[in-house]
Amino acid sequence: MADLSQIHQALVEDYRESFVIAAGQLLAQPSWNLEATVVLMHLNSGGVTIGPVRSLPLWLEHLSPELDVFVRLQEQGVNFEDAYAQCLAEQGQEFVDACETAKQNKPLVTHDNLAELTALSQKGFAREPRELLALAQWSDHVSGFLVSCEPYR
């Protein structure tokens, strides 16, 4: 199986026309802000969304902020029951409601992930040559990576 960087490179080639448009938009922006251009590839449908970083929460189904603590605790190795009990004690019904919503919507990212993707966009913008944030959305996850704008100048 190909490694993730090879998969990402193949996606960039498959969606080349979209990257030409998005890179042109990003290169025209004088400074980074939440209007910085990003490319979201919808791999199940073959569609592409090009737009501002600020729209990521609208494009990507995400966990409510009440669940970020729960996810962080589990990533730190706290077992499910203990993490659930801690969040329930701290947040009460808001946490329970957020869990129910997550079961129905099956979100792919957390608020922390959205912040990380935003920071990755900012990091790519500051590089020379400038790099564009690209997101690949599969049915069960989202991956983000930077693509150099240089080939699209």
PDB file of C-alpha atoms in Angstrom:
ATOM      1  CA  MET A   1       0.000   0.000   0.000  1.00  0.00           C
ATOM      2  CA  ALA A   2       1.236   3.480  -0.823  1.00  0.00           C
ATOM      3  CA  ASP A   3       2.187   5.746   2.040  1.00  0.00           C
ATOM      4  CA  LEU A   4       0.087   8.813   2.824  1.00  0.00           C
ATOM      5  CA  SER A   5       2.418  11.276   1.086  1.00  0.00           C
ATOM      6  CA  GLN A   6       2.155   9.258  -2.158  1.00  0.00           C
ATOM      7  CA  ILE A   7      -1.635   9.184  -1.830  1.00  0.00           C
ATOM      8  CA  HIS A   8      -1.688  12.940  -1.284  1.00  0.00           C
ATOM      9  CA  GLN A   9       0.553  13.528  -4.303  1.00  0.00           C
ATOM     10  CA  ALA A  10      -1.728  11.397  -6.478  1.00  0.00           C
ATOM     11  CA  LEU A  11      -4.744  13.395  -5.262  1.00  0.00           C
ATOM     12  CA  VAL A  12      -3.045  16.669  -6.169  1.00  0.00           C
ATOM     13  CA  GLU A  13      -2.447  15.316  -9.668  1.00  0.00           C
ATOM     14  CA  ASP A  14      -6.052  14.094  -9.950  1.00  0.00           C
ATOM     15  CA  TYR A  15      -7.413  17.501  -8.883  1.00  0.00           C
ATOM     16  CA  ARG A  16      -4.789  19.600 -10.683  1.00  0.00           C
ATOM     17  CA  GLU A  17      -7.247  22.091 -12.226  1.00  0.00           C
ATOM     18  CA  SER A  18      -8.648  22.928  -8.799  1.00  0.00           C
ATOM     19  CA  PHE A  19      -5.143  23.419  -7.405  1.00  0.00           C
ATOM     20  CA  VAL A  20      -4.279  25.816 -10.227  1.00  0.00           C
ATOM     21  CA  ILE A  21      -7.310  27.961  -9.328  1.00  0.00           C
ATOM     22  CA  ALA A  22      -6.760  27.776  -5.571  1.00  0.00           C
ATOM     23  CA  ALA A  23      -3.021  28.456  -5.763  1.00  0.00           C
ATOM     24  CA  GLY A  24      -3.695  31.540  -7.881  1.00  0.00           C
ATOM     25  CA  GLN A  25      -6.142  32.810  -5.281  1.00  0.00           C
ATOM     26  CA  LEU A  26      -3.754  32.127  -2.399  1.00  0.00           C
ATOM     27  CA  LEU A  27      -0.819  33.779  -4.157  1.00  0.00           C
ATOM     28  CA  ALA A  28      -2.935  36.913  -4.726  1.00  0.00           C
ATOM     29  CA  GLN A  29      -3.575  37.325  -1.010  1.00  0.00           C
ATOM     30  CA  PRO A  30      -1.136  39.831   0.539  1.00  0.00           C
ATOM     31  CA  SER A  31      -1.186  38.389   4.061  1.00  0.00           C
ATOM     32  CA  TRP A  32      -2.589  35.412   5.889  1.00  0.00           C
ATOM     33  CA  ASN A  33      -5.977  35.703   7.572  1.00  0.00           C
ATOM     34  CA  LEU A  34      -9.080  33.539   7.825  1.00  0.00           C
ATOM     35  CA  GLU A  35      -9.838  34.370   4.186  1.00  0.00           C
ATOM     36  CA  ALA A  36      -6.786  32.336   3.089  1.00  0.00           C
ATOM     37  CA  THR A  37      -7.712  29.877   0.358  1.00  0.00           C
ATOM     38  CA  VAL A  38      -8.016  26.163   1.062  1.00  0.00           C
ATOM     39  CA  VAL A  39      -8.952  23.178  -1.140  1.00  0.00           C
ATOM     40  CA  LEU A  40     -11.276  20.456   0.154  1.00  0.00           C
ATOM     41  CA  MET A  41     -11.447  17.305  -1.978  1.00  0.00           C
ATOM     42  CA  HIS A  42     -14.612  15.275  -1.390  1.00  0.00           C
ATOM     43  CA  LEU A  43     -13.249  11.868  -2.304  1.00  0.00           C
ATOM     44  CA  ASN A  44     -16.560   9.994  -2.122  1.00  0.00           C
ATOM     45  CA  SER A  45     -18.220  12.256  -4.696  1.00  0.00           C
ATOM     46  CA  GLY A  46     -15.177  13.508  -6.613  1.00  0.00           C
ATOM     47  CA  GLY A  47     -16.199  17.097  -5.891  1.00  0.00           C
ATOM     48  CA  VAL A  48     -13.993  19.952  -4.781  1.00  0.00           C
ATOM     49  CA  THR A  49     -14.655  22.970  -2.612  1.00  0.00           C
ATOM     50  CA  ILE A  50     -12.340  25.989  -2.835  1.00  0.00           C
ATOM     51  CA  GLY A  51     -12.795  28.748  -0.324  1.00  0.00           C
ATOM     52  CA  PRO A  52     -11.597  30.439   2.847  1.00  0.00           C
ATOM     53  CA  VAL A  53     -10.172  28.729   5.920  1.00  0.00           C
ATOM     54  CA  ARG A  54     -12.936  30.340   7.984  1.00  0.00           C
ATOM     55  CA  SER A  55     -15.431  28.036   6.238  1.00  0.00           C
ATOM     56  CA  LEU A  56     -13.863  24.794   7.487  1.00  0.00           C
ATOM     57  CA  PRO A  57     -16.399  24.438  10.334  1.00  0.00           C
ATOM     58  CA  LEU A  58     -19.191  24.720   7.762  1.00  0.00           C
ATOM     59  CA  TRP A  59     -17.665  22.184   5.377  1.00  0.00           C
ATOM     60  CA  LEU A  60     -16.489  19.502   7.794  1.00  0.00           C
ATOM     61  CA  GLU A  61     -18.832  17.700  10.173  1.00  0.00           C
ATOM     62  CA  HIS A  62     -17.173  18.242  13.550  1.00  0.00           C
ATOM     63  CA  LEU A  63     -17.643  17.367  17.191  1.00  0.00           C
ATOM     64  CA  SER A  64     -19.105  20.013  19.412  1.00  0.00           C
ATOM     65  CA  PRO A  65     -16.585  21.776  21.666  1.00  0.00           C
ATOM     66  CA  GLU A  66     -18.011  19.917  24.676  1.00  0.00           C
ATOM     67  CA  LEU A  67     -16.444  16.704  23.344  1.00  0.00           C
ATOM     68  CA  ASP A  68     -12.938  18.035  22.735  1.00  0.00           C
ATOM     69  CA  VAL A  69     -11.941  17.427  26.373  1.00  0.00           C
ATOM     70  CA  PHE A  70     -13.252  13.865  26.130  1.00  0.00           C
ATOM     71  CA  VAL A  71     -11.232  13.207  22.957  1.00  0.00           C
ATOM     72  CA  ARG A  72      -8.090  14.752  24.494  1.00  0.00           C
ATOM     73  CA  LEU A  73      -8.417  12.570  27.599  1.00  0.00           C
ATOM     74  CA  GLN A  74      -8.731   9.439  25.485  1.00  0.00           C
ATOM     75  CA  GLU A  75      -5.708  10.464  23.381  1.00  0.00           C
ATOM     76  CA  GLN A  76      -3.787  10.794  26.659  1.00  0.00           C
ATOM     77  CA  GLY A  77      -4.638   7.178  27.500  1.00  0.00           C
ATOM     78  CA  VAL A  78      -7.565   7.698  29.887  1.00  0.00           C
ATOM     79  CA  ASN A  79     -10.029   4.836  29.402  1.00  0.00           C
ATOM     80  CA  PHE A  80     -13.481   5.506  27.972  1.00  0.00           C
ATOM     81  CA  GLU A  81     -15.402   5.110  31.222  1.00  0.00           C
ATOM     82  CA  ASP A  82     -13.121   7.383  33.245  1.00  0.00           C
ATOM     83  CA  ALA A  83     -13.027  10.047  30.526  1.00  0.00           C
ATOM     84  CA  TYR A  84     -16.823   9.904  30.213  1.00  0.00           C
ATOM     85  CA  ALA A  85     -17.299  10.180  33.987  1.00  0.00           C
ATOM     86  CA  GLN A  86     -14.915  13.139  34.234  1.00  0.00           C
ATOM     87  CA  CYS A  87     -16.591  15.045  31.392  1.00  0.00           C
ATOM     88  CA  LEU A  88     -20.054  14.256  32.727  1.00  0.00           C
ATOM     89  CA  ALA A  89     -19.046  15.599  36.148  1.00  0.00           C
ATOM     90  CA  GLU A  90     -17.556  18.770  34.640  1.00  0.00           C
ATOM     91  CA  GLN A  91     -20.150  19.531  31.951  1.00  0.00           C
ATOM     92  CA  GLY A  92     -23.316  17.662  32.912  1.00  0.00           C
ATOM     93  CA  GLN A  93     -26.206  17.576  30.446  1.00  0.00           C
ATOM     94  CA  GLU A  94     -24.328  19.591  27.797  1.00  0.00           C
ATOM     95  CA  PHE A  95     -21.837  16.730  27.532  1.00  0.00           C
ATOM     96  CA  VAL A  96     -24.603  14.105  27.297  1.00  0.00           C
ATOM     97  CA  ASP A  97     -26.368  16.115  24.583  1.00  0.00           C
ATOM     98  CA  ALA A  98     -23.103  16.505  22.644  1.00  0.00           C
ATOM     99  CA  CYS A  99     -22.538  12.734  22.810  1.00  0.00           C
ATOM    100  CA  GLU A 100     -26.017  12.050  21.430  1.00  0.00           C
ATOM    101  CA  THR A 101     -25.501  14.497  18.593  1.00  0.00           C
ATOM    102  CA  ALA A 102     -22.139  12.929  17.741  1.00  0.00           C
ATOM    103  CA  LYS A 103     -23.693   9.454  17.576  1.00  0.00           C
ATOM    104  CA  GLN A 104     -26.213  10.689  15.016  1.00  0.00           C
ATOM    105  CA  ASN A 105     -23.915  12.867  12.853  1.00  0.00           C
ATOM    106  CA  LYS A 106     -20.695  10.804  12.934  1.00  0.00           C
ATOM    107  CA  PRO A 107     -18.358  13.834  12.805  1.00  0.00           C
ATOM    108  CA  LEU A 108     -14.907  13.413  11.273  1.00  0.00           C
ATOM    109  CA  VAL A 109     -12.951  16.116  13.126  1.00  0.00           C
ATOM    110  CA  THR A 110     -12.868  17.921  16.459  1.00  0.00           C
ATOM    111  CA  HIS A 111     -12.644  21.635  17.183  1.00  0.00           C
ATOM    112  CA  ASP A 112      -8.999  20.986  18.044  1.00  0.00           C
ATOM    113  CA  ASN A 113      -8.520  19.495  14.558  1.00  0.00           C
ATOM    114  CA  LEU A 114     -10.093  22.594  12.978  1.00  0.00           C
ATOM    115  CA  ALA A 115      -7.652  24.777  14.930  1.00  0.00           C
ATOM    116  CA  GLU A 116      -4.735  22.572  13.827  1.00  0.00           C
ATOM    117  CA  LEU A 117      -5.796  22.816  10.184  1.00  0.00           C
ATOM    118  CA  THR A 118      -6.077  26.595  10.482  1.00  0.00           C
ATOM    119  CA  ALA A 119      -2.572  26.735  11.973  1.00  0.00           C
ATOM    120  CA  LEU A 120      -1.287  24.516   9.149  1.00  0.00           C
ATOM    121  CA  SER A 121      -2.746  26.961   6.611  1.00  0.00           C
ATOM    122  CA  GLN A 122      -0.960  29.830   8.341  1.00  0.00           C
ATOM    123  CA  LYS A 123       2.301  27.867   8.411  1.00  0.00           C
ATOM    124  CA  GLY A 124       2.062  27.103   4.688  1.00  0.00           C
ATOM    125  CA  PHE A 125       1.298  30.721   3.851  1.00  0.00           C
ATOM    126  CA  ALA A 126       4.482  31.839   5.620  1.00  0.00           C
ATOM    127  CA  ARG A 127       6.716  29.435   3.698  1.00  0.00           C
ATOM    128  CA  GLU A 128       8.678  30.313   0.596  1.00  0.00           C
ATOM    129  CA  PRO A 129       7.449  29.218  -1.834  1.00  0.00           C
ATOM    130  CA  ARG A 130       3.969  29.645  -0.378  1.00  0.00           C
ATOM    131  CA  GLU A 131       2.020  26.457   0.336  1.00  0.00           C
ATOM    132  CA  LEU A 132      -1.713  25.847   0.062  1.00  0.00           C
ATOM    133  CA  LEU A 133      -3.708  23.855   2.615  1.00  0.00           C
ATOM    134  CA  ALA A 134      -5.305  20.826   0.968  1.00  0.00           C
ATOM    135  CA  LEU A 135      -7.829  18.593   2.700  1.00  0.00           C
ATOM    136  CA  ALA A 136      -8.885  15.121   1.614  1.00  0.00           C
ATOM    137  CA  GLN A 137     -12.226  14.000   3.013  1.00  0.00           C
ATOM    138  CA  TRP A 138     -12.824  10.263   2.970  1.00  0.00           C
ATOM    139  CA  SER A 139     -15.966   8.652   4.377  1.00  0.00           C
ATOM    140  CA  ASP A 140     -14.297   7.980   7.730  1.00  0.00           C
ATOM    141  CA  HIS A 141     -11.598  10.639   8.143  1.00  0.00           C
ATOM    142  CA  VAL A 142     -10.048  13.861   6.898  1.00  0.00           C
ATOM    143  CA  SER A 143      -6.376  14.452   6.211  1.00  0.00           C
ATOM    144  CA  GLY A 144      -4.725  17.813   5.734  1.00  0.00           C
ATOM    145  CA  PHE A 145      -1.455  18.569   3.976  1.00  0.00           C
ATOM    146  CA  LEU A 146       0.374  21.449   2.332  1.00  0.00           C
ATOM    147  CA  VAL A 147       0.939  21.767  -1.412  1.00  0.00           C
ATOM    148  CA  SER A 148       3.499  24.132  -2.896  1.00  0.00           C
ATOM    149  CA  CYS A 149       1.990  26.888  -5.057  1.00  0.00           C
ATOM    150  CA  GLU A 150       5.230  27.062  -7.071  1.00  0.00           C
ATOM    151  CA  PRO A 151       4.177  24.678  -9.883  1.00  0.00           C
ATOM    152  CA  TYR A 152       1.008  26.747 -10.401  1.00  0.00           C
ATOM    153  CA  ARG A 153       2.591  30.211 -10.759  1.00  0.00           C
TER     154      ARG A 153
END
